[in-house]
Coordinates of C-alpha atoms in Angstrom, one line a residue:
X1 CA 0.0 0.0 0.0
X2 CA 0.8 3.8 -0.4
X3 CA 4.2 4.9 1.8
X4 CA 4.2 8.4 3.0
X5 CA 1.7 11.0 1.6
X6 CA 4.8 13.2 1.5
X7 CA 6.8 10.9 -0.9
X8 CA 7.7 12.5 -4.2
X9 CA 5.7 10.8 -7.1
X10 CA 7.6 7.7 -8.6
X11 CA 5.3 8.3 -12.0
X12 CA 4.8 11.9 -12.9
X13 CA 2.1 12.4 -16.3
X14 CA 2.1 16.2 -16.9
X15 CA -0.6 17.3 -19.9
X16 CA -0.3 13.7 -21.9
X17 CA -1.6 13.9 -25.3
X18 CA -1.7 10.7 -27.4
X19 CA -3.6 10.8 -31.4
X20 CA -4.6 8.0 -33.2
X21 CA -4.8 10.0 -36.6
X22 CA -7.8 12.6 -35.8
X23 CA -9.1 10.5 -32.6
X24 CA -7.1 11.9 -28.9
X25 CA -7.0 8.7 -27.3
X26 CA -5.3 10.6 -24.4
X27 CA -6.2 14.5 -23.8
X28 CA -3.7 16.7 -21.6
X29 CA -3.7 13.7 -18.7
X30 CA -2.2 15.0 -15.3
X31 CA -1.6 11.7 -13.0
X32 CA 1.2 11.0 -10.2
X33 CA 1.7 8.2 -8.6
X34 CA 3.5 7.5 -5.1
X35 CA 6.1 4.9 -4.5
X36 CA 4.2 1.9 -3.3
X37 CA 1.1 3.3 -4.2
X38 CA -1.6 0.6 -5.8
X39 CA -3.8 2.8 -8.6
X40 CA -6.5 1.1 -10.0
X41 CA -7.9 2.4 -13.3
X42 CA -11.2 1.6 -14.3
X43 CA -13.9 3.2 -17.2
X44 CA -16.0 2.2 -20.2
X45 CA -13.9 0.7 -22.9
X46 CA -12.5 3.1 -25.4
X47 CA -11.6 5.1 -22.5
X48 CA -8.2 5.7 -22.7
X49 CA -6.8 3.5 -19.7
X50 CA -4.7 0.7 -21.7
X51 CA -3.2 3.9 -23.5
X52 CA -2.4 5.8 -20.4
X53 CA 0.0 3.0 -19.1
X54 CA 1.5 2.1 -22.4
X55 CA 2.9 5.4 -22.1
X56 CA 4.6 5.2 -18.8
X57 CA 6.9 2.9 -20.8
X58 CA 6.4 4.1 -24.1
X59 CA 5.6 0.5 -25.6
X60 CA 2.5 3.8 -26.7
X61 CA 4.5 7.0 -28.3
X62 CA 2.8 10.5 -26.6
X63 CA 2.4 12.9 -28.3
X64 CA 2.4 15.8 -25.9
X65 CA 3.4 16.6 -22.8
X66 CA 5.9 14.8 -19.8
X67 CA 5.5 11.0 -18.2
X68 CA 8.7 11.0 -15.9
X69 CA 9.4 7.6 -13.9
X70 CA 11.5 7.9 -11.0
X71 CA 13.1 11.0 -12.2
X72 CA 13.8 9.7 -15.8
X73 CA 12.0 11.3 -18.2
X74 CA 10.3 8.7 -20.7
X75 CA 11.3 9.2 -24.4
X76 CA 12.9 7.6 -26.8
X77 CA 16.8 7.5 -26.7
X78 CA 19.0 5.9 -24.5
X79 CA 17.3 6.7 -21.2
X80 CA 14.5 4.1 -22.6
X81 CA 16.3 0.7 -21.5
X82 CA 16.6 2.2 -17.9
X83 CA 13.2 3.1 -17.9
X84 CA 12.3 -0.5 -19.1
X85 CA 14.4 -2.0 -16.3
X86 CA 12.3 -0.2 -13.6
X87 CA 9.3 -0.7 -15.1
X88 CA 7.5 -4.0 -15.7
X89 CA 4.3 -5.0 -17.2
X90 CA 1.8 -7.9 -17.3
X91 CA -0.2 -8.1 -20.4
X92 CA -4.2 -9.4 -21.5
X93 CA -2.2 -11.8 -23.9
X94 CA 0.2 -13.9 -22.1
X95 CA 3.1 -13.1 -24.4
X96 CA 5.0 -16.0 -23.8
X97 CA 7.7 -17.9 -25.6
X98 CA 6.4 -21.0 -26.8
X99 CA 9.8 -22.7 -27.4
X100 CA 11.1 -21.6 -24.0
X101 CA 10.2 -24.1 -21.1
X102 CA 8.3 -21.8 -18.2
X103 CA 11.5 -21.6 -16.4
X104 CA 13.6 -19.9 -18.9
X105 CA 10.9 -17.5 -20.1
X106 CA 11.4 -16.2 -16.5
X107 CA 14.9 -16.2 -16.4
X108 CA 15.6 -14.8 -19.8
X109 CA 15.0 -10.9 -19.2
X110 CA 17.8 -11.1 -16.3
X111 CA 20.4 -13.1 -18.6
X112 CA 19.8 -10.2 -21.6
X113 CA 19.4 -7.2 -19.8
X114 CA 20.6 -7.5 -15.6
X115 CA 23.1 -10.0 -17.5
X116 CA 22.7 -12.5 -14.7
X117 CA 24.2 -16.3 -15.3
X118 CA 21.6 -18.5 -16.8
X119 CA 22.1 -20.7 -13.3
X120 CA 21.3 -17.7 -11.5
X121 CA 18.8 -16.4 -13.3
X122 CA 17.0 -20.2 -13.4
X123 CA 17.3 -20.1 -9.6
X124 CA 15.7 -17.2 -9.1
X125 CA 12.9 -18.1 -11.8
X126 CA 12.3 -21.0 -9.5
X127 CA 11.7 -19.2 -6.2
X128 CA 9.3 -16.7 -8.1
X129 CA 7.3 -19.3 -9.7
X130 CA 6.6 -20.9 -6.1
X131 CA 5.8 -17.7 -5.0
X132 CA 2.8 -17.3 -7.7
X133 CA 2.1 -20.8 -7.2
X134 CA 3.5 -23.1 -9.7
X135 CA 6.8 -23.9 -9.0
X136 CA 5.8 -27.3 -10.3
X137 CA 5.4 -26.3 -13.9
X138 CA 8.5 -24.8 -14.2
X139 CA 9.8 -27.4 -16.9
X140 CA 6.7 -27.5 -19.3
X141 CA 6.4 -25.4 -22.1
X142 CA 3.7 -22.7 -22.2
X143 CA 1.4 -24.4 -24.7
X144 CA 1.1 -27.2 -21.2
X145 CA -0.8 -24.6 -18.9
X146 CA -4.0 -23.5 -18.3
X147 CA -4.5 -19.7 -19.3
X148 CA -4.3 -18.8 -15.6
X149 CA -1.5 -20.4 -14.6
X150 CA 0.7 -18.7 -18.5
X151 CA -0.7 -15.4 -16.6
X152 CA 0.9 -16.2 -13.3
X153 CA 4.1 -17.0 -15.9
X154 CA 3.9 -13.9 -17.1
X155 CA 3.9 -12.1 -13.7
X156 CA 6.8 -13.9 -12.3
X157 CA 8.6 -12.7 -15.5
X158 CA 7.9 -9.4 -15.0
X159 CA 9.1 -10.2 -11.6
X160 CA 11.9 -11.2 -12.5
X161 CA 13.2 -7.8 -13.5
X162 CA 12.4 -6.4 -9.6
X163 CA 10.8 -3.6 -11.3
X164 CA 10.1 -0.5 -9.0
X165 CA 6.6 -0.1 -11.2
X166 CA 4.5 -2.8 -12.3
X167 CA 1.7 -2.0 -15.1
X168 CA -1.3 -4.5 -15.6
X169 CA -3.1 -4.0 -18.3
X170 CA -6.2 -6.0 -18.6
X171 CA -4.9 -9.3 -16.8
X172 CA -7.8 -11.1 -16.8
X173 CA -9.3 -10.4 -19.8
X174 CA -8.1 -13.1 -21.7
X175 CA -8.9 -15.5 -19.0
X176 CA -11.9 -18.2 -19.1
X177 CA -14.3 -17.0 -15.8
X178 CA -13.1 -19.8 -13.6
X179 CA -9.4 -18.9 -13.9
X180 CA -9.7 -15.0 -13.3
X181 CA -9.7 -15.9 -9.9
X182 CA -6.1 -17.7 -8.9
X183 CA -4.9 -14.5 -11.1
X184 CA -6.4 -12.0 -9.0
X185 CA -5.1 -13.8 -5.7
X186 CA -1.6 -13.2 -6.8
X187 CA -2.1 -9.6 -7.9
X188 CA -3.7 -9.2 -4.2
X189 CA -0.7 -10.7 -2.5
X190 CA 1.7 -8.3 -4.6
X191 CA 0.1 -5.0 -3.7
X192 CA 0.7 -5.9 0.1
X193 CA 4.6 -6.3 -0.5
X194 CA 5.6 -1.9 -1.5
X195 CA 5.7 -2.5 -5.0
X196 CA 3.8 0.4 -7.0
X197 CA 1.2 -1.0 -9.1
X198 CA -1.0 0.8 -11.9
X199 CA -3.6 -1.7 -12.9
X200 CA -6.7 -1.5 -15.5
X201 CA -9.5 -4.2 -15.2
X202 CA -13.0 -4.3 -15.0
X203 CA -13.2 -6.4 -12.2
X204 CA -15.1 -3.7 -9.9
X205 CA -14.8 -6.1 -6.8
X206 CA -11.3 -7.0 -6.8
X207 CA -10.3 -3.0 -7.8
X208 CA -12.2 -2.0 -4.4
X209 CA -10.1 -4.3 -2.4
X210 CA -7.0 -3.6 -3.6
X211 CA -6.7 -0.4 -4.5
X212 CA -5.3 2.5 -2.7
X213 CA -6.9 5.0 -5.3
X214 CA -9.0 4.7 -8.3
X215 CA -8.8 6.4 -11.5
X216 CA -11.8 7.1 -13.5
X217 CA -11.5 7.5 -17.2
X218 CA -13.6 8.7 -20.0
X219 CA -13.3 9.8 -23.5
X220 CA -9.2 10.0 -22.9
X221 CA -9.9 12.0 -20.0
X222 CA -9.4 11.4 -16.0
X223 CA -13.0 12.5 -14.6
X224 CA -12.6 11.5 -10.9
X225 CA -9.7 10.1 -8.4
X226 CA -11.1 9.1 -5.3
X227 CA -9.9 6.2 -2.4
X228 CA -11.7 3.3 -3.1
X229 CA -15.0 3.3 -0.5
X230 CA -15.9 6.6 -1.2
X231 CA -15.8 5.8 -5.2
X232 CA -17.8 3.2 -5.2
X233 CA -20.2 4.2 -2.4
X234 CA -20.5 7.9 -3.6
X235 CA -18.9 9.2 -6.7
X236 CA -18.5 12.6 -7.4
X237 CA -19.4 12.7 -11.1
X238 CA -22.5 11.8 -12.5
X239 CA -20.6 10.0 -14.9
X240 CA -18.8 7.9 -12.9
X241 CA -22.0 6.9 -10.9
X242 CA -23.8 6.0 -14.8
X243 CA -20.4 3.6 -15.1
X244 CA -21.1 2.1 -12.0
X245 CA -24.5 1.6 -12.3
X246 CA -24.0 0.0 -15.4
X247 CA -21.3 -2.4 -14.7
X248 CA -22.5 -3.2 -10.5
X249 CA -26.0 -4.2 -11.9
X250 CA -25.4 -6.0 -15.4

């Protein structure tokens, strides 16, 4: 959960502007985010929120403005990789390598880019597979697991990397309903250990527990940030209460 109130922001967005063609995905976004700090960013789809964290690592170009992640201003050039290093991210599609047994698509980011021994790197992939809850697969190839547990792969990868950010960007989507749940009880156990999370689902329940603010977005704009009881109990937009409405009684 959140460290001091006092801490500077480890992710800084100042007036983020991102086109697709005519279409402003993002419009002049402000957003910071404290270290440890678990932001949950939730809104109709089309709203903007994949795009907003695909910029914090630029895997999504901006057009305008500032996203500065612990002090590093995100752009293309040679500041990029470090950004990368700090920053990890869980995607809807698993993204796995399916010639690479589980095991070694966790330990490859440390070989290429910490440049850790492949022995290390393995051991390591090991004790963060038991800690998501399938150290027991580690030798099968990704095409062998369930689509829960290649999403649990894919967190422990971008565990791997002890990232000081972590961006989740739809995590369950992909998932068939009786799996979501085992992913979400990892996520859970991750936002209790001081890692800063931004993470955008539309599971309403699990965002309530877990967050420590909640971002409301709509139409590439943020309408509403509010803790987490008083958002879902008495939003200050109408907006936001039309959202909720629509997606607490479907």
């Amino acid at each position: 959960m959140a460290t001091s109130a006092n801490a500077a922001p480890i992710v800084t967005m100042r007036a983020v502007t991102k086109r697709f063609g005519e279409f402003a995905a993002l419009k002049a976004v402000d957003l910071d985010v404290a270290p440890g700090e678990v932001v949950v960013i939730v809104g109709p789809s089309g709203s903007g929120k994949s795009t907003l964290i695909r910029c914090i690592n630029l895997l999504e170009t901006y057009d305008e403005g500032d996203v500065v992640v612990d002090g590093i201003r995100v752009e293309e050039g040679r500041n990029l990789r470090k950004v990368r290093e700090e920053v990890g991210m869980v995607f809807q599609a698993f993204n796995l390598f399916p010639n690479l047994t589980v095991l070694d698509n966790v330990a490859l980011g440390p070989v290429r880019v910490r440049k850790l021994s492949w022995e290390a790197a393995r051991q390591k992939a090991r004790g963060l597979l038991t800690r998501v809850g399938i150290g027991e697969q580690a030798e099968k190839y990704p095409v062998q697991l369930s689509g829960g547990q290649q999403q649990r792969v894919g967190i422990a990868r971008a565990l791997a990397m002890e990232p000081r950010v972590l961006l989740f960007d739809e995590p369950t989507s992909a998932l068939d309903p009786e799996m979501v749940g085992e992913v979400l009880d990892v996520i859970r156990t991750l936002a209790g250990t001081g890692t800063t999370m931004l993470l955008v689902t539309h599971e309403m329940g699990f965002a309530r527990k877990v967050a420590d603010r909640i971002v409301f977005m709509e139409a590439g704009e943020i309408k509403e940030i509010a803790a987490p009881d008083r958002f879902f109990t008495n939003p200050a937009s109408e907006r936001a209460r039309a959202f909720l409405d629509a997606v607490l009684n479907h």
